[in-house]
Amino acid sequence: MPSFVTALGDRRFDLALAYLPFGDQAAWDVVDARADRVVQVLTSAYAAPDGPRPPLPDRPRLILGWHPTGRWHTPEEVSAAALELAFSGDDAVLGVTRPWGDRPA
């Protein structure tokens, strides 16, 4: 993780839209410490029946479900939903997460 911290330098941010699907807790903690507002953009695994706990329990979360037509969401759809949460402060699911067996491949 030193390269992640090195890349950030001493920067602070008003807002972080954080999508770190392979980031460990330490990476999430660095983002949280550097930003006034954080929106966690989390994979659909967080909506799974036995899914992981969110890395930052007290920060808004956007769970990336899938489009009801059976496709994943576009980057534009994800970005718009994440920005909406940045200003509402609520948790949300983009699309659907049930039935779990209907997830796109």
PDB file as gemmi writes it, atoms N, CA and C in Angstrom:
CRYST1    1.000    1.000    1.000  90.00  90.00  90.00 P 1                      
ATOM      1  N   MET A   1       0.793  -1.203   0.000  1.00  0.00           N  
ATOM      2  CA  MET A   1       0.000   0.000   0.000  1.00  0.00           C  
ATOM      3  C   MET A   1       0.838   1.273   0.000  1.00  0.00           C  
ATOM      4  N   PRO A   2       2.113   1.259   0.254  1.00  0.00           N  
ATOM      5  CA  PRO A   2       2.865   2.515   0.235  1.00  0.00           C  
ATOM      6  C   PRO A   2       2.706   3.292  -1.061  1.00  0.00           C  
ATOM      7  N   SER A   3       2.588   2.635  -2.208  1.00  0.00           N  
ATOM      8  CA  SER A   3       2.455   3.373  -3.465  1.00  0.00           C  
ATOM      9  C   SER A   3       1.135   4.143  -3.527  1.00  0.00           C  
ATOM     10  N   PHE A   4       0.077   3.586  -2.937  1.00  0.00           N  
ATOM     11  CA  PHE A   4      -1.215   4.274  -2.890  1.00  0.00           C  
ATOM     12  C   PHE A   4      -1.089   5.546  -2.054  1.00  0.00           C  
ATOM     13  N   VAL A   5      -0.508   5.436  -0.885  1.00  0.00           N  
ATOM     14  CA  VAL A   5      -0.320   6.593  -0.006  1.00  0.00           C  
ATOM     15  C   VAL A   5       0.625   7.597  -0.662  1.00  0.00           C  
ATOM     16  N   THR A   6       1.681   7.106  -1.286  1.00  0.00           N  
ATOM     17  CA  THR A   6       2.623   7.990  -1.970  1.00  0.00           C  
ATOM     18  C   THR A   6       1.931   8.759  -3.086  1.00  0.00           C  
ATOM     19  N   ALA A   7       1.089   8.084  -3.838  1.00  0.00           N  
ATOM     20  CA  ALA A   7       0.375   8.745  -4.941  1.00  0.00           C  
ATOM     21  C   ALA A   7      -0.538   9.854  -4.437  1.00  0.00           C  
ATOM     22  N   LEU A   8      -1.145   9.651  -3.283  1.00  0.00           N  
ATOM     23  CA  LEU A   8      -2.026  10.683  -2.733  1.00  0.00           C  
ATOM     24  C   LEU A   8      -1.250  11.873  -2.184  1.00  0.00           C  
ATOM     25  N   GLY A   9      -0.029  11.627  -1.751  1.00  0.00           N  
ATOM     26  CA  GLY A   9       0.742  12.703  -1.142  1.00  0.00           C  
ATOM     27  C   GLY A   9       0.009  13.226   0.080  1.00  0.00           C  
ATOM     28  N   ASP A  10       0.008  14.538   0.247  1.00  0.00           N  
ATOM     29  CA  ASP A  10      -0.693  15.123   1.397  1.00  0.00           C  
ATOM     30  C   ASP A  10      -2.045  15.720   0.986  1.00  0.00           C  
ATOM     31  N   ARG A  11      -2.545  15.299  -0.161  1.00  0.00           N  
ATOM     32  CA  ARG A  11      -3.807  15.839  -0.673  1.00  0.00           C  
ATOM     33  C   ARG A  11      -4.983  15.482   0.229  1.00  0.00           C  
ATOM     34  N   ARG A  12      -5.926  16.415   0.272  1.00  0.00           N  
ATOM     35  CA  ARG A  12      -7.222  16.187   0.916  1.00  0.00           C  
ATOM     36  C   ARG A  12      -8.279  16.428  -0.150  1.00  0.00           C  
ATOM     37  N   PHE A  13      -9.453  15.839   0.055  1.00  0.00           N  
ATOM     38  CA  PHE A  13     -10.509  15.918  -0.947  1.00  0.00           C  
ATOM     39  C   PHE A  13     -11.827  16.283  -0.292  1.00  0.00           C  
ATOM     40  N   ASP A  14     -12.621  17.071  -1.007  1.00  0.00           N  
ATOM     41  CA  ASP A  14     -13.974  17.371  -0.538  1.00  0.00           C  
ATOM     42  C   ASP A  14     -14.846  16.130  -0.659  1.00  0.00           C  
ATOM     43  N   LEU A  15     -14.629  15.372  -1.736  1.00  0.00           N  
ATOM     44  CA  LEU A  15     -15.466  14.219  -2.025  1.00  0.00           C  
ATOM     45  C   LEU A  15     -14.624  13.113  -2.648  1.00  0.00           C  
ATOM     46  N   ALA A  16     -14.847  11.894  -2.196  1.00  0.00           N  
ATOM     47  CA  ALA A  16     -14.230  10.721  -2.823  1.00  0.00           C  
ATOM     48  C   ALA A  16     -15.337   9.745  -3.202  1.00  0.00           C  
ATOM     49  N   LEU A  17     -15.406   9.395  -4.473  1.00  0.00           N  
ATOM     50  CA  LEU A  17     -16.271   8.321  -4.943  1.00  0.00           C  
ATOM     51  C   LEU A  17     -15.343   7.121  -5.058  1.00  0.00           C  
ATOM     52  N   ALA A  18     -15.376   6.265  -4.063  1.00  0.00           N  
ATOM     53  CA  ALA A  18     -14.351   5.232  -3.921  1.00  0.00           C  
ATOM     54  C   ALA A  18     -14.851   3.869  -4.385  1.00  0.00           C  
ATOM     55  N   TYR A  19     -14.225   3.383  -5.441  1.00  0.00           N  
ATOM     56  CA  TYR A  19     -14.477   2.040  -5.951  1.00  0.00           C  
ATOM     57  C   TYR A  19     -13.152   1.292  -5.841  1.00  0.00           C  
ATOM     58  N   LEU A  20     -13.034   0.495  -4.803  1.00  0.00           N  
ATOM     59  CA  LEU A  20     -11.796  -0.237  -4.533  1.00  0.00           C  
ATOM     60  C   LEU A  20     -12.139  -1.717  -4.375  1.00  0.00           C  
ATOM     61  N   PRO A  21     -12.551  -2.379  -5.455  1.00  0.00           N  
ATOM     62  CA  PRO A  21     -13.019  -3.757  -5.287  1.00  0.00           C  
ATOM     63  C   PRO A  21     -11.961  -4.704  -4.746  1.00  0.00           C  
ATOM     64  N   PHE A  22     -10.686  -4.380  -4.928  1.00  0.00           N  
ATOM     65  CA  PHE A  22      -9.628  -5.240  -4.408  1.00  0.00           C  
ATOM     66  C   PHE A  22      -8.834  -4.548  -3.312  1.00  0.00           C  
ATOM     67  N   GLY A  23      -9.315  -3.396  -2.848  1.00  0.00           N  
ATOM     68  CA  GLY A  23      -8.614  -2.670  -1.804  1.00  0.00           C  
ATOM     69  C   GLY A  23      -8.831  -3.316  -0.442  1.00  0.00           C  
ATOM     70  N   ASP A  24      -7.787  -3.305   0.356  1.00  0.00           N  
ATOM     71  CA  ASP A  24      -7.934  -3.829   1.712  1.00  0.00           C  
ATOM     72  C   ASP A  24      -8.460  -2.728   2.631  1.00  0.00           C  
ATOM     73  N   GLN A  25      -8.712  -3.060   3.877  1.00  0.00           N  
ATOM     74  CA  GLN A  25      -9.275  -2.095   4.820  1.00  0.00           C  
ATOM     75  C   GLN A  25      -8.362  -0.887   4.986  1.00  0.00           C  
ATOM     76  N   ALA A  26      -7.063  -1.098   4.943  1.00  0.00           N  
ATOM     77  CA  ALA A  26      -6.130   0.017   5.100  1.00  0.00           C  
ATOM     78  C   ALA A  26      -6.302   1.047   3.979  1.00  0.00           C  
ATOM     79  N   ALA A  27      -6.537   0.598   2.757  1.00  0.00           N  
ATOM     80  CA  ALA A  27      -6.755   1.526   1.641  1.00  0.00           C  
ATOM     81  C   ALA A  27      -8.030   2.329   1.858  1.00  0.00           C  
ATOM     82  N   TRP A  28      -9.085   1.663   2.303  1.00  0.00           N  
ATOM     83  CA  TRP A  28     -10.333   2.370   2.588  1.00  0.00           C  
ATOM     84  C   TRP A  28     -10.127   3.397   3.691  1.00  0.00           C  
ATOM     85  N   ASP A  29      -9.365   3.037   4.715  1.00  0.00           N  
ATOM     86  CA  ASP A  29      -9.121   3.958   5.827  1.00  0.00           C  
ATOM     87  C   ASP A  29      -8.352   5.196   5.372  1.00  0.00           C  
ATOM     88  N   VAL A  30      -7.419   5.017   4.438  1.00  0.00           N  
ATOM     89  CA  VAL A  30      -6.677   6.159   3.898  1.00  0.00           C  
ATOM     90  C   VAL A  30      -7.632   7.089   3.160  1.00  0.00           C  
ATOM     91  N   VAL A  31      -8.488   6.544   2.320  1.00  0.00           N  
ATOM     92  CA  VAL A  31      -9.463   7.369   1.601  1.00  0.00           C  
ATOM     93  C   VAL A  31     -10.361   8.098   2.593  1.00  0.00           C  
ATOM     94  N   ASP A  32     -10.838   7.393   3.584  1.00  0.00           N  
ATOM     95  CA  ASP A  32     -11.731   7.987   4.587  1.00  0.00           C  
ATOM     96  C   ASP A  32     -11.054   9.130   5.340  1.00  0.00           C  
ATOM     97  N   ALA A  33      -9.790   8.963   5.660  1.00  0.00           N  
ATOM     98  CA  ALA A  33      -9.059   9.985   6.405  1.00  0.00           C  
ATOM     99  C   ALA A  33      -8.772  11.227   5.564  1.00  0.00           C  
ATOM    100  N   ARG A  34      -8.753  11.079   4.246  1.00  0.00           N  
ATOM    101  CA  ARG A  34      -8.368  12.186   3.361  1.00  0.00           C  
ATOM    102  C   ARG A  34      -9.552  12.935   2.771  1.00  0.00           C  
ATOM    103  N   ALA A  35     -10.769  12.431   2.949  1.00  0.00           N  
ATOM    104  CA  ALA A  35     -11.922  13.051   2.285  1.00  0.00           C  
ATOM    105  C   ALA A  35     -12.976  13.481   3.300  1.00  0.00           C  
ATOM    106  N   ASP A  36     -13.569  14.633   3.033  1.00  0.00           N  
ATOM    107  CA  ASP A  36     -14.660  15.106   3.882  1.00  0.00           C  
ATOM    108  C   ASP A  36     -15.904  14.242   3.706  1.00  0.00           C  
ATOM    109  N   ARG A  37     -16.171  13.854   2.453  1.00  0.00           N  
ATOM    110  CA  ARG A  37     -17.303  12.980   2.141  1.00  0.00           C  
ATOM    111  C   ARG A  37     -16.798  11.816   1.313  1.00  0.00           C  
ATOM    112  N   VAL A  38     -17.289  10.628   1.634  1.00  0.00           N  
ATOM    113  CA  VAL A  38     -16.910   9.427   0.889  1.00  0.00           C  
ATOM    114  C   VAL A  38     -18.183   8.687   0.516  1.00  0.00           C  
ATOM    115  N   VAL A  39     -18.294   8.306  -0.737  1.00  0.00           N  
ATOM    116  CA  VAL A  39     -19.333   7.390  -1.179  1.00  0.00           C  
ATOM    117  C   VAL A  39     -18.624   6.098  -1.560  1.00  0.00           C  
ATOM    118  N   GLN A  40     -18.998   5.014  -0.893  1.00  0.00           N  
ATOM    119  CA  GLN A  40     -18.437   3.705  -1.206  1.00  0.00           C  
ATOM    120  C   GLN A  40     -19.214   3.117  -2.374  1.00  0.00           C  
ATOM    121  N   VAL A  41     -18.541   2.837  -3.455  1.00  0.00           N  
ATOM    122  CA  VAL A  41     -19.158   2.177  -4.603  1.00  0.00           C  
ATOM    123  C   VAL A  41     -18.733   0.718  -4.499  1.00  0.00           C  
ATOM    124  N   LEU A  42     -19.696  -0.144  -4.155  1.00  0.00           N  
ATOM    125  CA  LEU A  42     -19.402  -1.534  -3.805  1.00  0.00           C  
ATOM    126  C   LEU A  42     -20.013  -2.499  -4.808  1.00  0.00           C  
ATOM    127  N   THR A  43     -19.318  -3.573  -5.052  1.00  0.00           N  
ATOM    128  CA  THR A  43     -19.792  -4.592  -5.994  1.00  0.00           C  
ATOM    129  C   THR A  43     -21.041  -5.284  -5.448  1.00  0.00           C  
ATOM    130  N   SER A  44     -21.718  -5.994  -6.332  1.00  0.00           N  
ATOM    131  CA  SER A  44     -22.942  -6.695  -5.932  1.00  0.00           C  
ATOM    132  C   SER A  44     -22.678  -7.745  -4.851  1.00  0.00           C  
ATOM    133  N   ALA A  45     -21.434  -8.157  -4.675  1.00  0.00           N  
ATOM    134  CA  ALA A  45     -21.104  -9.129  -3.620  1.00  0.00           C  
ATOM    135  C   ALA A  45     -21.569  -8.644  -2.250  1.00  0.00           C  
ATOM    136  N   TYR A  46     -21.623  -7.328  -2.053  1.00  0.00           N  
ATOM    137  CA  TYR A  46     -22.060  -6.776  -0.770  1.00  0.00           C  
ATOM    138  C   TYR A  46     -23.555  -6.946  -0.542  1.00  0.00           C  
ATOM    139  N   ALA A  47     -24.291  -7.298  -1.589  1.00  0.00           N  
ATOM    140  CA  ALA A  47     -25.726  -7.567  -1.456  1.00  0.00           C  
ATOM    141  C   ALA A  47     -26.004  -9.061  -1.405  1.00  0.00           C  
ATOM    142  N   ALA A  48     -24.971  -9.878  -1.536  1.00  0.00           N  
ATOM    143  CA  ALA A  48     -25.150 -11.334  -1.508  1.00  0.00           C  
ATOM    144  C   ALA A  48     -25.670 -11.764  -0.139  1.00  0.00           C  
ATOM    145  N   PRO A  49     -26.401 -12.858  -0.112  1.00  0.00           N  
ATOM    146  CA  PRO A  49     -26.940 -13.325   1.179  1.00  0.00           C  
ATOM    147  C   PRO A  49     -25.881 -13.433   2.282  1.00  0.00           C  
ATOM    148  N   ASP A  50     -24.685 -13.860   1.948  1.00  0.00           N  
ATOM    149  CA  ASP A  50     -23.598 -13.941   2.931  1.00  0.00           C  
ATOM    150  C   ASP A  50     -22.476 -12.983   2.571  1.00  0.00           C  
ATOM    151  N   GLY A  51     -22.833 -11.823   2.052  1.00  0.00           N  
ATOM    152  CA  GLY A  51     -21.847 -10.863   1.557  1.00  0.00           C  
ATOM    153  C   GLY A  51     -21.019 -10.233   2.651  1.00  0.00           C  
ATOM    154  N   PRO A  52     -19.924  -9.607   2.253  1.00  0.00           N  
ATOM    155  CA  PRO A  52     -19.048  -8.948   3.226  1.00  0.00           C  
ATOM    156  C   PRO A  52     -19.697  -7.700   3.815  1.00  0.00           C  
ATOM    157  N   ARG A  53     -19.143  -7.263   4.918  1.00  0.00           N  
ATOM    158  CA  ARG A  53     -19.592  -6.015   5.547  1.00  0.00           C  
ATOM    159  C   ARG A  53     -18.926  -4.848   4.820  1.00  0.00           C  
ATOM    160  N   PRO A  54     -19.600  -3.712   4.752  1.00  0.00           N  
ATOM    161  CA  PRO A  54     -18.992  -2.558   4.072  1.00  0.00           C  
ATOM    162  C   PRO A  54     -17.737  -2.100   4.807  1.00  0.00           C  
ATOM    163  N   PRO A  55     -16.735  -1.638   4.071  1.00  0.00           N  
ATOM    164  CA  PRO A  55     -15.482  -1.228   4.698  1.00  0.00           C  
ATOM    165  C   PRO A  55     -15.619  -0.016   5.614  1.00  0.00           C  
ATOM    166  N   LEU A  56     -16.538   0.900   5.278  1.00  0.00           N  
ATOM    167  CA  LEU A  56     -16.735   2.114   6.076  1.00  0.00           C  
ATOM    168  C   LEU A  56     -18.205   2.166   6.501  1.00  0.00           C  
ATOM    169  N   PRO A  57     -18.533   1.562   7.638  1.00  0.00           N  
ATOM    170  CA  PRO A  57     -19.952   1.412   8.016  1.00  0.00           C  
ATOM    171  C   PRO A  57     -20.737   2.720   8.130  1.00  0.00           C  
ATOM    172  N   ASP A  58     -20.060   3.827   8.412  1.00  0.00           N  
ATOM    173  CA  ASP A  58     -20.767   5.086   8.628  1.00  0.00           C  
ATOM    174  C   ASP A  58     -20.773   6.010   7.417  1.00  0.00           C  
ATOM    175  N   ARG A  59     -20.348   5.495   6.274  1.00  0.00           N  
ATOM    176  CA  ARG A  59     -20.335   6.302   5.051  1.00  0.00           C  
ATOM    177  C   ARG A  59     -21.360   5.748   4.068  1.00  0.00           C  
ATOM    178  N   PRO A  60     -21.963   6.612   3.236  1.00  0.00           N  
ATOM    179  CA  PRO A  60     -22.962   6.136   2.264  1.00  0.00           C  
ATOM    180  C   PRO A  60     -22.388   5.081   1.335  1.00  0.00           C  
ATOM    181  N   ARG A  61     -23.260   4.139   0.950  1.00  0.00           N  
ATOM    182  CA  ARG A  61     -22.853   3.043   0.070  1.00  0.00           C  
ATOM    183  C   ARG A  61     -23.771   2.972  -1.137  1.00  0.00           C  
ATOM    184  N   LEU A  62     -23.160   2.753  -2.276  1.00  0.00           N  
ATOM    185  CA  LEU A  62     -23.888   2.444  -3.499  1.00  0.00           C  
ATOM    186  C   LEU A  62     -23.529   1.007  -3.851  1.00  0.00           C  
ATOM    187  N   ILE A  63     -24.499   0.117  -3.731  1.00  0.00           N  
ATOM    188  CA  ILE A  63     -24.297  -1.277  -4.115  1.00  0.00           C  
ATOM    189  C   ILE A  63     -24.613  -1.386  -5.602  1.00  0.00           C  
ATOM    190  N   LEU A  64     -23.678  -1.921  -6.353  1.00  0.00           N  
ATOM    191  CA  LEU A  64     -23.865  -2.073  -7.797  1.00  0.00           C  
ATOM    192  C   LEU A  64     -24.596  -3.372  -8.087  1.00  0.00           C  
ATOM    193  N   GLY A  65     -25.899  -3.250  -8.274  1.00  0.00           N  
ATOM    194  CA  GLY A  65     -26.683  -4.389  -8.722  1.00  0.00           C  
ATOM    195  C   GLY A  65     -26.586  -4.481 -10.238  1.00  0.00           C  
ATOM    196  N   TRP A  66     -27.572  -5.064 -10.836  1.00  0.00           N  
ATOM    197  CA  TRP A  66     -27.591  -5.185 -12.291  1.00  0.00           C  
ATOM    198  C   TRP A  66     -28.884  -4.599 -12.815  1.00  0.00           C  
ATOM    199  N   HIS A  67     -28.878  -4.249 -14.068  1.00  0.00           N  
ATOM    200  CA  HIS A  67     -30.052  -3.679 -14.716  1.00  0.00           C  
ATOM    201  C   HIS A  67     -31.132  -4.761 -14.772  1.00  0.00           C  
ATOM    202  N   PRO A  68     -32.395  -4.394 -14.580  1.00  0.00           N  
ATOM    203  CA  PRO A  68     -33.467  -5.402 -14.617  1.00  0.00           C  
ATOM    204  C   PRO A  68     -33.530  -6.209 -15.917  1.00  0.00           C  
ATOM    205  N   THR A  69     -32.943  -5.694 -16.991  1.00  0.00           N  
ATOM    206  CA  THR A  69     -32.934  -6.437 -18.253  1.00  0.00           C  
ATOM    207  C   THR A  69     -31.834  -7.493 -18.300  1.00  0.00           C  
ATOM    208  N   GLY A  70     -31.029  -7.604 -17.239  1.00  0.00           N  
ATOM    209  CA  GLY A  70     -30.013  -8.642 -17.173  1.00  0.00           C  
ATOM    210  C   GLY A  70     -28.635  -8.240 -17.647  1.00  0.00           C  
ATOM    211  N   ARG A  71     -28.306  -6.971 -17.566  1.00  0.00           N  
ATOM    212  CA  ARG A  71     -26.962  -6.519 -17.939  1.00  0.00           C  
ATOM    213  C   ARG A  71     -26.379  -5.718 -16.780  1.00  0.00           C  
ATOM    214  N   TRP A  72     -25.055  -5.581 -16.789  1.00  0.00           N  
ATOM    215  CA  TRP A  72     -24.419  -4.716 -15.803  1.00  0.00           C  
ATOM    216  C   TRP A  72     -24.655  -3.266 -16.204  1.00  0.00           C  
ATOM    217  N   HIS A  73     -24.545  -2.358 -15.263  1.00  0.00           N  
ATOM    218  CA  HIS A  73     -24.742  -0.930 -15.540  1.00  0.00           C  
ATOM    219  C   HIS A  73     -23.521  -0.332 -16.235  1.00  0.00           C  
ATOM    220  N   THR A  74     -23.779   0.706 -17.003  1.00  0.00           N  
ATOM    221  CA  THR A  74     -22.706   1.401 -17.712  1.00  0.00           C  
ATOM    222  C   THR A  74     -21.940   2.304 -16.735  1.00  0.00           C  
ATOM    223  N   PRO A  75     -20.720   2.681 -17.098  1.00  0.00           N  
ATOM    224  CA  PRO A  75     -19.984   3.625 -16.247  1.00  0.00           C  
ATOM    225  C   PRO A  75     -20.759   4.927 -16.017  1.00  0.00           C  
ATOM    226  N   GLU A  76     -21.475   5.381 -17.029  1.00  0.00           N  
ATOM    227  CA  GLU A  76     -22.261   6.607 -16.886  1.00  0.00           C  
ATOM    228  C   GLU A  76     -23.375   6.435 -15.852  1.00  0.00           C  
ATOM    229  N   GLU A  77     -24.043   5.299 -15.866  1.00  0.00           N  
ATOM    230  CA  GLU A  77     -25.112   5.039 -14.891  1.00  0.00           C  
ATOM    231  C   GLU A  77     -24.550   4.958 -13.475  1.00  0.00           C  
ATOM    232  N   VAL A  78     -23.407   4.296 -13.335  1.00  0.00           N  
ATOM    233  CA  VAL A  78     -22.769   4.168 -12.017  1.00  0.00           C  
ATOM    234  C   VAL A  78     -22.349   5.546 -11.506  1.00  0.00           C  
ATOM    235  N   SER A  79     -21.727   6.335 -12.365  1.00  0.00           N  
ATOM    236  CA  SER A  79     -21.265   7.663 -11.958  1.00  0.00           C  
ATOM    237  C   SER A  79     -22.424   8.554 -11.528  1.00  0.00           C  
ATOM    238  N   ALA A  80     -23.495   8.555 -12.288  1.00  0.00           N  
ATOM    239  CA  ALA A  80     -24.657   9.389 -11.949  1.00  0.00           C  
ATOM    240  C   ALA A  80     -25.245   8.976 -10.605  1.00  0.00           C  
ATOM    241  N   ALA A  81     -25.355   7.682 -10.363  1.00  0.00           N  
ATOM    242  CA  ALA A  81     -25.911   7.202  -9.089  1.00  0.00           C  
ATOM    243  C   ALA A  81     -24.988   7.549  -7.927  1.00  0.00           C  
ATOM    244  N   ALA A  82     -23.680   7.410  -8.116  1.00  0.00           N  
ATOM    245  CA  ALA A  82     -22.730   7.730  -7.043  1.00  0.00           C  
ATOM    246  C   ALA A  82     -22.765   9.215  -6.705  1.00  0.00           C  
ATOM    247  N   LEU A  83     -22.836  10.066  -7.728  1.00  0.00           N  
ATOM    248  CA  LEU A  83     -22.911  11.506  -7.468  1.00  0.00           C  
ATOM    249  C   LEU A  83     -24.197  11.873  -6.744  1.00  0.00           C  
ATOM    250  N   GLU A  84     -25.282  11.212  -7.083  1.00  0.00           N  
ATOM    251  CA  GLU A  84     -26.548  11.476  -6.392  1.00  0.00           C  
ATOM    252  C   GLU A  84     -26.412  11.175  -4.903  1.00  0.00           C  
ATOM    253  N   LEU A  85     -25.762  10.077  -4.559  1.00  0.00           N  
ATOM    254  CA  LEU A  85     -25.552   9.719  -3.158  1.00  0.00           C  
ATOM    255  C   LEU A  85     -24.648  10.714  -2.451  1.00  0.00           C  
ATOM    256  N   ALA A  86     -23.701  11.273  -3.182  1.00  0.00           N  
ATOM    257  CA  ALA A  86     -22.784  12.232  -2.568  1.00  0.00           C  
ATOM    258  C   ALA A  86     -23.548  13.406  -1.972  1.00  0.00           C  
ATOM    259  N   PHE A  87     -24.681  13.729  -2.564  1.00  0.00           N  
ATOM    260  CA  PHE A  87     -25.444  14.871  -2.088  1.00  0.00           C  
ATOM    261  C   PHE A  87     -26.622  14.476  -1.211  1.00  0.00           C  
ATOM    262  N   SER A  88     -27.100  13.240  -1.317  1.00  0.00           N  
ATOM    263  CA  SER A  88     -28.216  12.812  -0.468  1.00  0.00           C  
ATOM    264  C   SER A  88     -27.721  12.199   0.838  1.00  0.00           C  
ATOM    265  N   GLY A  89     -26.564  11.528   0.795  1.00  0.00           N  
ATOM    266  CA  GLY A  89     -26.034  10.888   1.986  1.00  0.00           C  
ATOM    267  C   GLY A  89     -26.693   9.571   2.331  1.00  0.00           C  
ATOM    268  N   ASP A  90     -27.588   9.100   1.472  1.00  0.00           N  
ATOM    269  CA  ASP A  90     -28.305   7.851   1.736  1.00  0.00           C  
ATOM    270  C   ASP A  90     -27.582   6.669   1.107  1.00  0.00           C  
ATOM    271  N   ASP A  91     -27.907   5.465   1.576  1.00  0.00           N  
ATOM    272  CA  ASP A  91     -27.456   4.249   0.921  1.00  0.00           C  
ATOM    273  C   ASP A  91     -28.404   3.949  -0.236  1.00  0.00           C  
ATOM    274  N   ALA A  92     -27.894   3.260  -1.251  1.00  0.00           N  
ATOM    275  CA  ALA A  92     -28.746   2.917  -2.391  1.00  0.00           C  
ATOM    276  C   ALA A  92     -28.211   1.675  -3.091  1.00  0.00           C  
ATOM    277  N   VAL A  93     -29.084   1.065  -3.855  1.00  0.00           N  
ATOM    278  CA  VAL A  93     -28.725  -0.035  -4.740  1.00  0.00           C  
ATOM    279  C   VAL A  93     -29.032   0.431  -6.154  1.00  0.00           C  
ATOM    280  N   LEU A  94     -28.057   0.295  -7.028  1.00  0.00           N  
ATOM    281  CA  LEU A  94     -28.279   0.632  -8.430  1.00  0.00           C  
ATOM    282  C   LEU A  94     -28.776  -0.623  -9.124  1.00  0.00           C  
ATOM    283  N   GLY A  95     -30.013  -0.591  -9.563  1.00  0.00           N  
ATOM    284  CA  GLY A  95     -30.606  -1.748 -10.229  1.00  0.00           C  
ATOM    285  C   GLY A  95     -31.216  -2.706  -9.235  1.00  0.00           C  
ATOM    286  N   VAL A  96     -31.039  -3.986  -9.508  1.00  0.00           N  
ATOM    287  CA  VAL A  96     -31.639  -5.033  -8.659  1.00  0.00           C  
ATOM    288  C   VAL A  96     -30.539  -5.986  -8.185  1.00  0.00           C  
ATOM    289  N   THR A  97     -30.815  -6.656  -7.076  1.00  0.00           N  
ATOM    290  CA  THR A  97     -29.879  -7.658  -6.545  1.00  0.00           C  
ATOM    291  C   THR A  97     -30.570  -8.961  -6.226  1.00  0.00           C  
ATOM    292  N   ARG A  98     -31.838  -9.081  -6.619  1.00  0.00           N  
ATOM    293  CA  ARG A  98     -32.587 -10.309  -6.382  1.00  0.00           C  
ATOM    294  C   ARG A  98     -33.440 -10.615  -7.584  1.00  0.00           C  
ATOM    295  N   PRO A  99     -33.672 -11.834  -7.939  1.00  0.00           N  
ATOM    296  CA  PRO A  99     -33.074 -13.003  -7.287  1.00  0.00           C  
ATOM    297  C   PRO A  99     -31.574 -13.089  -7.597  1.00  0.00           C  
ATOM    298  N   TRP A 100     -30.806 -13.482  -6.595  1.00  0.00           N  
ATOM    299  CA  TRP A 100     -29.357 -13.511  -6.683  1.00  0.00           C  
ATOM    300  C   TRP A 100     -28.885 -14.373  -7.857  1.00  0.00           C  
ATOM    301  N   GLY A 101     -29.578 -15.419  -8.140  1.00  0.00           N  
ATOM    302  CA  GLY A 101     -29.209 -16.307  -9.239  1.00  0.00           C  
ATOM    303  C   GLY A 101     -29.347 -15.696 -10.620  1.00  0.00           C  
ATOM    304  N   ASP A 102     -29.981 -14.506 -10.729  1.00  0.00           N  
ATOM    305  CA  ASP A 102     -30.150 -13.837 -12.013  1.00  0.00           C  
ATOM    306  C   ASP A 102     -29.017 -12.883 -12.364  1.00  0.00           C  
ATOM    307  N   ARG A 103     -27.957 -12.846 -11.534  1.00  0.00           N  
ATOM    308  CA  ARG A 103     -26.828 -11.964 -11.830  1.00  0.00           C  
ATOM    309  C   ARG A 103     -26.278 -12.244 -13.224  1.00  0.00           C  
ATOM    310  N   PRO A 104     -25.922 -11.193 -13.967  1.00  0.00           N  
ATOM    311  CA  PRO A 104     -25.309 -11.413 -15.280  1.00  0.00           C  
ATOM    312  C   PRO A 104     -23.939 -12.080 -15.124  1.00  0.00           C  
ATOM    313  N   ALA A 105     -23.521 -12.761 -16.153  1.00  0.00           N  
ATOM    314  CA  ALA A 105     -22.196 -13.419 -16.112  1.00  0.00           C  
ATOM    315  C   ALA A 105     -21.092 -12.415 -16.313  1.00  0.00           C  
TER     316      ALA A 105                                                      
END                                                                             
